[in-house]
């Protein structure tokens, strides 16, 4: 039988020679990593949403200066461009968050399956 460095490493990491234990360990680790990712992206989304909302308020205030103010129109246009980019980034992060949440169910199933087999 040939060397199995990945399986051997997994056995060492989980402290068992039984493949069932090794794979359950792997799936639990992946589930935890997925949960960490969900938490991290959720925080980033919340921060970005707050930033977008603050910019909306700032743009409204800047527009109140009226068309005769020297700087406000250019500044508002720059904020509009930035706002659109950040809304696009938020939408992309939300898509990733949805995928990670779907992965949560999948990973819970994998851990549960290993519980049934063990």
mmCIF file of C-alpha atoms in Angstrom:
data_model
loop_
_atom_site.group_PDB
_atom_site.id
_atom_site.type_symbol
_atom_site.label_atom_id
_atom_site.label_comp_id
_atom_site.label_asym_id
_atom_site.label_seq_id
_atom_site.Cartn_x
_atom_site.Cartn_y
_atom_site.Cartn_z
ATOM 1 C CA UNK A 1 0.000 0.000 0.000
ATOM 2 C CA UNK A 2 1.335 3.471 -0.942
ATOM 3 C CA UNK A 3 1.771 6.494 1.226
ATOM 4 C CA UNK A 4 -1.337 8.507 1.963
ATOM 5 C CA UNK A 5 0.004 11.817 3.249
ATOM 6 C CA UNK A 6 -3.378 13.561 3.342
ATOM 7 C CA UNK A 7 -5.124 10.727 5.177
ATOM 8 C CA UNK A 8 -2.145 10.267 7.494
ATOM 9 C CA UNK A 9 -2.181 13.972 8.330
ATOM 10 C CA UNK A 10 -5.922 13.825 8.962
ATOM 11 C CA UNK A 11 -5.481 10.817 11.250
ATOM 12 C CA UNK A 12 -2.800 12.661 13.183
ATOM 13 C CA UNK A 13 -4.875 15.827 13.439
ATOM 14 C CA UNK A 14 -7.968 14.109 14.767
ATOM 15 C CA UNK A 15 -6.127 11.600 16.933
ATOM 16 C CA UNK A 16 -7.777 8.515 15.487
ATOM 17 C CA UNK A 17 -6.930 5.817 12.968
ATOM 18 C CA UNK A 18 -10.587 5.235 12.124
ATOM 19 C CA UNK A 19 -11.516 6.883 8.862
ATOM 20 C CA UNK A 20 -15.012 7.629 10.112
ATOM 21 C CA UNK A 21 -13.544 9.745 12.922
ATOM 22 C CA UNK A 22 -11.108 11.395 10.535
ATOM 23 C CA UNK A 23 -13.799 12.444 8.103
ATOM 24 C CA UNK A 24 -16.129 13.627 10.850
ATOM 25 C CA UNK A 25 -13.252 15.727 12.179
ATOM 26 C CA UNK A 26 -12.705 17.153 8.696
ATOM 27 C CA UNK A 27 -16.399 17.992 8.237
ATOM 28 C CA UNK A 28 -16.625 19.610 11.683
ATOM 29 C CA UNK A 29 -13.571 21.739 10.859
ATOM 30 C CA UNK A 30 -15.122 22.770 7.556
ATOM 31 C CA UNK A 31 -18.416 23.583 9.282
ATOM 32 C CA UNK A 32 -16.595 25.815 11.788
ATOM 33 C CA UNK A 33 -14.687 27.568 9.020
ATOM 34 C CA UNK A 34 -17.948 28.129 7.172
ATOM 35 C CA UNK A 35 -19.540 29.589 10.322
ATOM 36 C CA UNK A 36 -16.554 31.910 10.735
ATOM 37 C CA UNK A 37 -16.920 32.986 7.111
ATOM 38 C CA UNK A 38 -20.637 33.676 7.584
ATOM 39 C CA UNK A 39 -19.898 35.766 10.654
ATOM 40 C CA UNK A 40 -17.061 37.667 8.946
ATOM 41 C CA UNK A 41 -18.984 38.437 5.763
ATOM 42 C CA UNK A 42 -22.063 39.349 7.792
ATOM 43 C CA UNK A 43 -20.013 41.916 9.710
ATOM 44 C CA UNK A 44 -18.510 43.285 6.498
ATOM 45 C CA UNK A 45 -21.984 43.589 4.965
ATOM 46 C CA UNK A 46 -23.321 45.403 8.034
ATOM 47 C CA UNK A 47 -20.356 47.805 7.998
ATOM 48 C CA UNK A 48 -20.774 48.470 4.291
ATOM 49 C CA UNK A 49 -24.534 49.007 4.673
ATOM 50 C CA UNK A 50 -23.891 51.555 7.428
ATOM 51 C CA UNK A 51 -21.271 53.307 5.283
ATOM 52 C CA UNK A 52 -23.684 53.439 2.337
ATOM 53 C CA UNK A 53 -26.414 54.899 4.533
ATOM 54 C CA UNK A 54 -24.057 57.544 5.939
ATOM 55 C CA UNK A 55 -23.048 58.499 2.411
ATOM 56 C CA UNK A 56 -26.713 58.859 1.391
ATOM 57 C CA UNK A 57 -27.185 61.301 4.249
ATOM 58 C CA UNK A 58 -23.985 63.151 3.361
ATOM 59 C CA UNK A 59 -25.030 63.438 -0.288
ATOM 60 C CA UNK A 60 -28.423 64.799 0.744
ATOM 61 C CA UNK A 61 -26.742 67.377 2.936
ATOM 62 C CA UNK A 62 -24.271 68.305 0.175
ATOM 63 C CA UNK A 63 -27.081 68.736 -2.335
ATOM 64 C CA UNK A 64 -28.709 71.223 0.027
ATOM 65 C CA UNK A 65 -25.908 73.683 -0.811
ATOM 66 C CA UNK A 66 -27.572 74.166 -4.153
ATOM 67 C CA UNK A 67 -26.198 74.468 -7.702
ATOM 68 C CA UNK A 68 -24.251 77.671 -7.002
ATOM 69 C CA UNK A 69 -21.817 76.132 -4.553
ATOM 70 C CA UNK A 70 -18.341 75.683 -6.089
ATOM 71 C CA UNK A 71 -17.439 72.235 -4.759
ATOM 72 C CA UNK A 72 -20.675 70.449 -3.887
ATOM 73 C CA UNK A 73 -21.766 69.326 -7.401
ATOM 74 C CA UNK A 74 -18.417 67.653 -8.149
ATOM 75 C CA UNK A 75 -18.241 66.153 -4.672
ATOM 76 C CA UNK A 76 -21.769 64.795 -4.931
ATOM 77 C CA UNK A 77 -20.974 63.256 -8.334
ATOM 78 C CA UNK A 78 -17.874 61.583 -6.880
ATOM 79 C CA UNK A 79 -19.943 60.240 -3.993
ATOM 80 C CA UNK A 80 -22.573 58.926 -6.413
ATOM 81 C CA UNK A 81 -19.904 56.953 -8.294
ATOM 82 C CA UNK A 82 -18.432 55.625 -5.052
ATOM 83 C CA UNK A 83 -21.892 54.803 -3.729
ATOM 84 C CA UNK A 84 -22.686 52.696 -6.797
ATOM 85 C CA UNK A 85 -19.408 50.789 -6.512
ATOM 86 C CA UNK A 86 -20.017 50.059 -2.847
ATOM 87 C CA UNK A 87 -23.600 48.963 -3.529
ATOM 88 C CA UNK A 88 -22.231 46.570 -6.161
ATOM 89 C CA UNK A 89 -19.676 45.292 -3.635
ATOM 90 C CA UNK A 90 -22.432 44.804 -1.060
ATOM 91 C CA UNK A 91 -24.535 42.847 -3.569
ATOM 92 C CA UNK A 92 -21.560 40.598 -4.350
ATOM 93 C CA UNK A 93 -20.865 40.024 -0.649
ATOM 94 C CA UNK A 94 -24.528 39.197 -0.096
ATOM 95 C CA UNK A 95 -24.289 36.576 -2.863
ATOM 96 C CA UNK A 96 -21.246 35.046 -1.145
ATOM 97 C CA UNK A 97 -23.095 35.159 2.183
ATOM 98 C CA UNK A 98 -26.042 33.308 0.631
ATOM 99 C CA UNK A 99 -23.692 30.625 -0.715
ATOM 100 C CA UNK A 100 -22.007 30.246 2.671
ATOM 101 C CA UNK A 101 -25.403 29.911 4.350
ATOM 102 C CA UNK A 102 -26.361 27.218 1.855
ATOM 103 C CA UNK A 103 -23.070 25.515 2.701
ATOM 104 C CA UNK A 104 -24.072 25.555 6.382
ATOM 105 C CA UNK A 105 -26.937 23.144 5.703
ATOM 106 C CA UNK A 106 -24.735 20.939 3.558
ATOM 107 C CA UNK A 107 -21.978 20.784 6.158
ATOM 108 C CA UNK A 108 -24.446 20.077 8.981
ATOM 109 C CA UNK A 109 -25.759 17.185 6.906
ATOM 110 C CA UNK A 110 -22.226 15.825 6.404
ATOM 111 C CA UNK A 111 -21.466 15.965 10.137
ATOM 112 C CA UNK A 112 -24.817 14.335 10.904
ATOM 113 C CA UNK A 113 -24.138 11.584 8.399
ATOM 114 C CA UNK A 114 -20.825 10.821 10.084
ATOM 115 C CA UNK A 115 -22.647 10.677 13.438
ATOM 116 C CA UNK A 116 -25.007 8.048 12.023
ATOM 117 C CA UNK A 117 -22.135 5.979 10.680
ATOM 118 C CA UNK A 118 -20.016 6.260 13.828
#
